[in-house]
Each structure stands twice: as C-alpha cells, then as structure tokens.
PDB file of C-alpha atoms in Angstrom:
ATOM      1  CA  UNK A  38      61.821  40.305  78.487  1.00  0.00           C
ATOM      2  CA  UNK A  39      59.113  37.984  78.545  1.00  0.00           C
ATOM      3  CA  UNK A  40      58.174  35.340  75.435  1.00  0.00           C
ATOM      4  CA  UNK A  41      54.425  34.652  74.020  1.00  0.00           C
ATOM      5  CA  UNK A  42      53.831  30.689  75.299  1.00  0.00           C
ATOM      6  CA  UNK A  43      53.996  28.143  72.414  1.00  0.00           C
ATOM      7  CA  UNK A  44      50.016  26.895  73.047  1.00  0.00           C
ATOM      8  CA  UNK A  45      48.586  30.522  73.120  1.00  0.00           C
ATOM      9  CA  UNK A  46      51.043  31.328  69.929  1.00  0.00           C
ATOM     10  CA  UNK A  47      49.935  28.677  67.977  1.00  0.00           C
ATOM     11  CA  UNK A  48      45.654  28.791  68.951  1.00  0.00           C
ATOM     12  CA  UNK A  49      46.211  32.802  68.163  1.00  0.00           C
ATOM     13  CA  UNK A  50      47.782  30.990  64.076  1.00  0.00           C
ATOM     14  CA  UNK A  51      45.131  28.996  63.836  1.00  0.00           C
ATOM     15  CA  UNK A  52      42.375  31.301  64.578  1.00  0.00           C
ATOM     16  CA  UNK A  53      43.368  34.126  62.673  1.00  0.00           C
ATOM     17  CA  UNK A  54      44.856  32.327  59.650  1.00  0.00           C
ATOM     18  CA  UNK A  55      48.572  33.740  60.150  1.00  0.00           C
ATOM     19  CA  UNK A  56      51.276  31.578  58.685  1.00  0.00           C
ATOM     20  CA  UNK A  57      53.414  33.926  60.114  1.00  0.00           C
ATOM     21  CA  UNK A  58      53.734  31.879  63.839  1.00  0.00           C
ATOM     22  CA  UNK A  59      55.877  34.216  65.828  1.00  0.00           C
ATOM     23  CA  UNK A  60      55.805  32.834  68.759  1.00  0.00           C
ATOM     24  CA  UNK A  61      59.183  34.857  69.931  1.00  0.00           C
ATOM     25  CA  UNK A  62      57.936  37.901  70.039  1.00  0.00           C
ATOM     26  CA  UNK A  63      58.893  39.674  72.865  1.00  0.00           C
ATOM     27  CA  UNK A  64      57.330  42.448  75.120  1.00  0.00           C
ATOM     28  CA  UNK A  65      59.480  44.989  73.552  1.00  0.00           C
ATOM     29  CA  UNK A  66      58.589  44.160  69.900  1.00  0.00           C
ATOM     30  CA  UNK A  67      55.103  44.720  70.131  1.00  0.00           C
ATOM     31  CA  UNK A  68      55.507  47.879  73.000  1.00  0.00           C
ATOM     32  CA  UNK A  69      57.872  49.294  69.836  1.00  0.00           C
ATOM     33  CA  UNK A  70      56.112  47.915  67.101  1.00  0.00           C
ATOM     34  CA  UNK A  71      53.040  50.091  68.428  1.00  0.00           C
ATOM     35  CA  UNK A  72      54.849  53.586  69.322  1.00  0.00           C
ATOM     36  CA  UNK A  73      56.505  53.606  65.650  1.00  0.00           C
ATOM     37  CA  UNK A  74      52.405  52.990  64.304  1.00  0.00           C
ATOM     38  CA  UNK A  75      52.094  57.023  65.233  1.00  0.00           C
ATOM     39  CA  UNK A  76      48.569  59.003  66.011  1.00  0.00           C
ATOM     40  CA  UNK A  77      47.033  58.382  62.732  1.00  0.00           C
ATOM     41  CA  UNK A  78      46.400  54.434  62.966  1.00  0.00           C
ATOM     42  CA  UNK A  79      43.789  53.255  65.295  1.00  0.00           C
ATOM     43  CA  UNK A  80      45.129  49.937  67.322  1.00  0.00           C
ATOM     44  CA  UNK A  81      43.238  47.068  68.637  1.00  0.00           C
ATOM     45  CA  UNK A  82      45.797  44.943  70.205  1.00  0.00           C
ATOM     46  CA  UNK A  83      44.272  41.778  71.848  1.00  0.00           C
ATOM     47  CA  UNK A  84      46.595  39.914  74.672  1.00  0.00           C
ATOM     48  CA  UNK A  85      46.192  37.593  77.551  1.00  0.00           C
ATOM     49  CA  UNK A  86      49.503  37.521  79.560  1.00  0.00           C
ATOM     50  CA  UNK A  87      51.726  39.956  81.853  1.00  0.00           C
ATOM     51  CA  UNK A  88      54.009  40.367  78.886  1.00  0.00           C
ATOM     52  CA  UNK A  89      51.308  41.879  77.002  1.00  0.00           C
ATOM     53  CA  UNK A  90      50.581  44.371  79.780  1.00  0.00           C
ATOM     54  CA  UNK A  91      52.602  47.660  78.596  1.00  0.00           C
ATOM     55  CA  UNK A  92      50.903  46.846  74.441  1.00  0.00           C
ATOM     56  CA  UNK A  93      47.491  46.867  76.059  1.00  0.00           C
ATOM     57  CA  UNK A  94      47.719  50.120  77.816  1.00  0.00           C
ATOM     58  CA  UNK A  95      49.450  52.056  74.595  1.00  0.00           C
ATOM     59  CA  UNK A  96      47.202  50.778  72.034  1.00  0.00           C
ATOM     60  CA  UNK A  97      44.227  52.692  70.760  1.00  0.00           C
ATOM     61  CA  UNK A  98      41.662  49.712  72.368  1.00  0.00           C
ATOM     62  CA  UNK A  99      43.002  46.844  74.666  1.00  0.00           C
ATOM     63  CA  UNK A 100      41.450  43.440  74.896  1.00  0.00           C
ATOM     64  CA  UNK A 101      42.505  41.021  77.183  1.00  0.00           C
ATOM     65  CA  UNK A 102      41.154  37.670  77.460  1.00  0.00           C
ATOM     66  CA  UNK A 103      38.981  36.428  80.474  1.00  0.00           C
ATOM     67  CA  UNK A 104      41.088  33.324  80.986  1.00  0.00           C
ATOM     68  CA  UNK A 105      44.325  35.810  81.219  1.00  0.00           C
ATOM     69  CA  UNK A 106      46.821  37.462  83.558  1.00  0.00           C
ATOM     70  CA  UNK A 107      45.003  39.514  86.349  1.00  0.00           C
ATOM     71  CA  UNK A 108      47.506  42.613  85.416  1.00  0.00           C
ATOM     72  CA  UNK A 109      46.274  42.332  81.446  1.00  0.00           C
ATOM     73  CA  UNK A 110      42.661  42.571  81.946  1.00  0.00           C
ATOM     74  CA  UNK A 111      43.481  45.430  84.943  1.00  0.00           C
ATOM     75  CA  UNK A 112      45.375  47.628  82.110  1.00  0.00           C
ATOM     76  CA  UNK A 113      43.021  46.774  78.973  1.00  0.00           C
ATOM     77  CA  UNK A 114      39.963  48.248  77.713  1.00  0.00           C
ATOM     78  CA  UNK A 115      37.964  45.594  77.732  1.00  0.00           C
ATOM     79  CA  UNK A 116      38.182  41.912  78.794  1.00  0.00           C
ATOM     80  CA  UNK A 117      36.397  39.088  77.099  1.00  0.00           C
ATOM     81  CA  UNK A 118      34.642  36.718  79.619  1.00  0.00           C
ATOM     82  CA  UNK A 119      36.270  33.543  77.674  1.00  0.00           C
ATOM     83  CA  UNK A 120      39.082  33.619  74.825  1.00  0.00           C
ATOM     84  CA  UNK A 121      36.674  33.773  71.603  1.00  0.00           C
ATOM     85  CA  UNK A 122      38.133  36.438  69.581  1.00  0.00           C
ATOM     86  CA  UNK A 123      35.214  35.988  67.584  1.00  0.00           C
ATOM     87  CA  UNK A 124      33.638  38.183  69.746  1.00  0.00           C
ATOM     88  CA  UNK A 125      35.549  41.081  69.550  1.00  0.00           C
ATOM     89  CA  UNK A 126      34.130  41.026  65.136  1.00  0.00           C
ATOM     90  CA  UNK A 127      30.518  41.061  67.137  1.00  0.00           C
ATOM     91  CA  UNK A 128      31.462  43.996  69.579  1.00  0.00           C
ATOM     92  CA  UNK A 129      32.418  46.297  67.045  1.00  0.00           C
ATOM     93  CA  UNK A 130      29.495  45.145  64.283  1.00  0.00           C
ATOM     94  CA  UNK A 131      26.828  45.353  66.958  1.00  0.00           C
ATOM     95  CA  UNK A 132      28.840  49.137  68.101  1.00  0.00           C
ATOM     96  CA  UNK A 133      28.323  50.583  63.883  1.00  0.00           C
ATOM     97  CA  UNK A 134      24.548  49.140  64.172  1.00  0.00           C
ATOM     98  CA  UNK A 135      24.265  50.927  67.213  1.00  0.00           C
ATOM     99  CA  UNK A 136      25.702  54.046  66.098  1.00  0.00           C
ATOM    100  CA  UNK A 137      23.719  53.749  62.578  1.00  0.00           C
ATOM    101  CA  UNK A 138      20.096  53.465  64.729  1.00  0.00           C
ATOM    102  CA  UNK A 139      21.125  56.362  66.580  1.00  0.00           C
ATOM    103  CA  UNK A 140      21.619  57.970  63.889  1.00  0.00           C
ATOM    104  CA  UNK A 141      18.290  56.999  62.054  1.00  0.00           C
ATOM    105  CA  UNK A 142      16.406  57.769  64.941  1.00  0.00           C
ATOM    106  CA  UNK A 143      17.495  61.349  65.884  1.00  0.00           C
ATOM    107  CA  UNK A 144      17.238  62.254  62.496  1.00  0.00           C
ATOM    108  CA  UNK A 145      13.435  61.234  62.073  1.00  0.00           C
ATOM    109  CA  UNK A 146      12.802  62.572  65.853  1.00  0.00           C
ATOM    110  CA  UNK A 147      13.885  66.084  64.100  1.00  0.00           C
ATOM    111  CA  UNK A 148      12.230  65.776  61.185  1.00  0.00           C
ATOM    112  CA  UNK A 149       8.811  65.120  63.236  1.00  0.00           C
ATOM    113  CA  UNK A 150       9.232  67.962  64.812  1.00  0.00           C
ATOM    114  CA  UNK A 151      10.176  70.250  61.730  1.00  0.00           C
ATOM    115  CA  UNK A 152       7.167  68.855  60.273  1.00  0.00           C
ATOM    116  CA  UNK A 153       4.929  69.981  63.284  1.00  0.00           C
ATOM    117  CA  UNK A 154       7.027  73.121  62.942  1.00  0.00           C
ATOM    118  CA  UNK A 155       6.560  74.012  59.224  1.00  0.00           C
ATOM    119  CA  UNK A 156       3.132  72.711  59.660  1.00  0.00           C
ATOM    120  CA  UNK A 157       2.152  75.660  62.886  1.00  0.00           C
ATOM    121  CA  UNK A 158       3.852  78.460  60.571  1.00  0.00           C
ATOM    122  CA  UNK A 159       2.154  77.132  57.227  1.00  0.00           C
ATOM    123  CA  UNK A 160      -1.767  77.119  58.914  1.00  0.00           C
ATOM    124  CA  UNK A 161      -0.645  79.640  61.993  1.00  0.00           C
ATOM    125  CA  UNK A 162      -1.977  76.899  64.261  1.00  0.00           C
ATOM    126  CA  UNK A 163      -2.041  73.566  65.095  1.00  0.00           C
ATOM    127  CA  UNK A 164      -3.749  71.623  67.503  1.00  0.00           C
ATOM    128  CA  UNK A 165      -2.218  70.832  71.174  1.00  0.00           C
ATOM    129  CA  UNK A 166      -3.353  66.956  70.628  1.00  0.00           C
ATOM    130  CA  UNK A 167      -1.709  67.165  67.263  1.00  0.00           C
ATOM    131  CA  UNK A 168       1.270  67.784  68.204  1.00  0.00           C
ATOM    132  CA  UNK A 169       1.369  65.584  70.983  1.00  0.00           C
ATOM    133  CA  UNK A 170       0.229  62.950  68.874  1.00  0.00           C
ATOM    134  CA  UNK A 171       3.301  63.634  66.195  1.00  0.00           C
ATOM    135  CA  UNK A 172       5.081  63.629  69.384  1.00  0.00           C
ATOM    136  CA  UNK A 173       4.131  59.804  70.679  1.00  0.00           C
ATOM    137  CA  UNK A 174       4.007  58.729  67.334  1.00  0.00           C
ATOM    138  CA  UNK A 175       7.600  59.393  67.011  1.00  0.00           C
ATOM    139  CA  UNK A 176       8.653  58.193  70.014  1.00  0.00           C
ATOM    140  CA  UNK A 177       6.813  54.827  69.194  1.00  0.00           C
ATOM    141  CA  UNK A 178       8.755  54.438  65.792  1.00  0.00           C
ATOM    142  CA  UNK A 179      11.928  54.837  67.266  1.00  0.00           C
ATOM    143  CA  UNK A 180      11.689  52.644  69.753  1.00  0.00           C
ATOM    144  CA  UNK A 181      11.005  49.836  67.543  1.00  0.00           C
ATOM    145  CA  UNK A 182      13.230  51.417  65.126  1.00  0.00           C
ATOM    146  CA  UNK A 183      15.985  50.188  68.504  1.00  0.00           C
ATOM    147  CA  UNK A 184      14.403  47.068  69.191  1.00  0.00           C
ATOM    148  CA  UNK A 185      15.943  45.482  66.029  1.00  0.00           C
ATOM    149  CA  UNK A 186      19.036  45.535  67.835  1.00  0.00           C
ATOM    150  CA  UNK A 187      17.507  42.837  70.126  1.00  0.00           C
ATOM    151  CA  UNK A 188      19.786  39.731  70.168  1.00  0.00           C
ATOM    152  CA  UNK A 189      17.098  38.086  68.136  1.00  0.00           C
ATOM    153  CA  UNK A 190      16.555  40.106  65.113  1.00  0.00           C
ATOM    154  CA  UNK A 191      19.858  40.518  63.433  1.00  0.00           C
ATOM    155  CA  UNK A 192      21.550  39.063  60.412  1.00  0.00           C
ATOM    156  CA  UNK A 193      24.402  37.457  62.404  1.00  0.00           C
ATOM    157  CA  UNK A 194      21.294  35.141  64.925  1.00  0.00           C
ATOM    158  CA  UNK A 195      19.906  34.196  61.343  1.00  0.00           C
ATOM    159  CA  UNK A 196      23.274  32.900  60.340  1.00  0.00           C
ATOM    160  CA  UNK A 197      24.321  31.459  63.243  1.00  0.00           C
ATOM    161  CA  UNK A 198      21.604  29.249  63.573  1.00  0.00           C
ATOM    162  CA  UNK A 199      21.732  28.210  60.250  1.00  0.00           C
ATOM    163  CA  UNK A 200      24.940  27.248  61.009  1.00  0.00           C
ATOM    164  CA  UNK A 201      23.663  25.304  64.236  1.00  0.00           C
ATOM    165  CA  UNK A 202      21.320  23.512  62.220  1.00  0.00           C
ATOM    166  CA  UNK A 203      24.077  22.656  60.121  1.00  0.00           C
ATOM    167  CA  UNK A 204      26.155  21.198  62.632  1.00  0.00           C
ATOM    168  CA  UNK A 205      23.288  19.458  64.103  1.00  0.00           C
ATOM    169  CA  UNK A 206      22.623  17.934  60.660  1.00  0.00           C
ATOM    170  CA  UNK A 207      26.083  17.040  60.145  1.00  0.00           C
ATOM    171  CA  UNK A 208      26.066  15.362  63.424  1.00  0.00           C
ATOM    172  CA  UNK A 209      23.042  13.219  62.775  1.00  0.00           C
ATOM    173  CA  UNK A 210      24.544  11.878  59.777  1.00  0.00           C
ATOM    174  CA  UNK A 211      27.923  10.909  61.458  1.00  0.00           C
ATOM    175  CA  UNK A 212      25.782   9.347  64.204  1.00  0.00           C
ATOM    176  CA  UNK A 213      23.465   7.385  61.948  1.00  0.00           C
ATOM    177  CA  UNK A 214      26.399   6.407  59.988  1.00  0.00           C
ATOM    178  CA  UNK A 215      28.406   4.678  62.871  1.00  0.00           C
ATOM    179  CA  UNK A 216      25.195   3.033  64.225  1.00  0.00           C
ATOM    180  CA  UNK A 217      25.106   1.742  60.805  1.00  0.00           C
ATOM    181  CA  UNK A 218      28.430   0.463  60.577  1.00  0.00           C
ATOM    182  CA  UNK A 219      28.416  -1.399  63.906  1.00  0.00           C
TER     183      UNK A 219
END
C-alpha cells in the first residue's frame, strides 16, 4: 500500500491545526477507517494522490486537489482548481446561503399569490393588471432577494478585505521601518 508524502502530510498539520501528524497512514486505513463510519455519518474526505483514490470514491463528498493525481480528481466529487482548503469552508457556506434564499424566495412567491388568492375570493374579483402587477412585483423582490449572493455583497468579501487592508497596513509599516533603518 501506498504512504501520504512527508510535504503534503505536514502542509495538511499545519493548515488544519492537527498535532496529530500521521503521515503513515496508508490507503487501507483511511479506505477502512471510512466503511466502519456506517450510513449515518456524512464524509467529506479531501485527498490529492493515487493512494487516496479508493477514500474519495467511498466517502459521502470527494475533494481532490487541482495540483493532484489525474486518477484522484477523475474519482472525486469535486476538484479544487489550486490546494486552498479554505475553499472547500466557502463552498459549503455559500451552498446553506443558497439553499436559505431559495427558501426565502419560494416562500414569499407563494404567499403573493395566496394573497392575490384570498384577495379574488374575499371581493369576488380582482383586477387582471392587479394581479399581474402582484405578479412582477414579486418576481422583482426575489430577484434582488438572489442578488445578495453576488460575490460582492456577503459577510465573508467584507471580512476579507478588511483583512487585505490589514495586510497591506502591516506591510507598509515593515516597509517604512526597514527604509528607516538603512
């Protein structure tokens, strides 16, 4: 069996905090480790070589990394262009906001409508242009109800360039403090 290489073993530590640097683990410890998890945990196992191959395709979601074997991405469920496992925290924040605005919007799409609905049995009638109005007026709100999943108007932009600016600030001070010391 196949062993995890020492570089990729120790950037995967570091990343993720682990103390717990098992760089020996073997194809057959994680393929086992995985079938004894059972049906009722979900599994995200992330990998980038041809030893992680067989983990990949039994876990619940595969993730191999872009710069990775050829056979891992081939058997995962989804390959990350570059090896930022940060990403993979994104994916599935951006996949609950998405699922959340669905949510939000089919549920005030049907209440529009039970509204025009109550409205025609309350009166007995209701205007053609009223309706259609009700109608474009809810299809207005819930498309900019979506656009706030635009890359620019979440939470994690806003932090992220605070963080930039950060950096950038931290990096004009290190500057301005060696071109003062020389």
């Amino acid at each position: 069996s196949m062993k995890d290489n020492d570089k990729n073993s120790n950037t995967t530590t570091t990343t993720t905090g682990d103390d717990d640097n098992n760089d020996n683990t073997t194809t057959t410890s994680i393929f086992g480790g995985l079938c004894c998890l059972g049906k009722s945990n979900v599994v995200l196992m992330c990998g980038d070589g041809v030893n992680d191959a067989p983990a990949l395709a039994t876990a619940n979601v595969g993730v191999a990394m872009g710069q990775g074997a050829a056979l891992a991405m081939e058997t995962s469920d989804v390959t990350l262009l570059d090896s930022d496992l940060t990403k993979i925290v994104y994916a599935m924040d951006m996949g609950r906001r998405v699922i959340s605005t669905i949510i939000e919007n089919v549920a005030f799409s049907l209440l529009s409508k039970l509204t025009v609905m109550v409205v025609t049995l309350a009166t007995g009638r209701v205007s053609l242009w009223a309706a259609i109005a009700c109608d474009v007026g809810a299809m207005l709100i819930v498309t900019l109800n979506g656009m706030k999943l635009l890359p620019g108007n979440n939470n994690n932009d806003d932090n992220n360039n605070k963080k930039e600016e950060e950096d950038d600030e931290d990096e004009n001070k290190r500057s301005s403090s060696s071109s003062t010391t020389t």
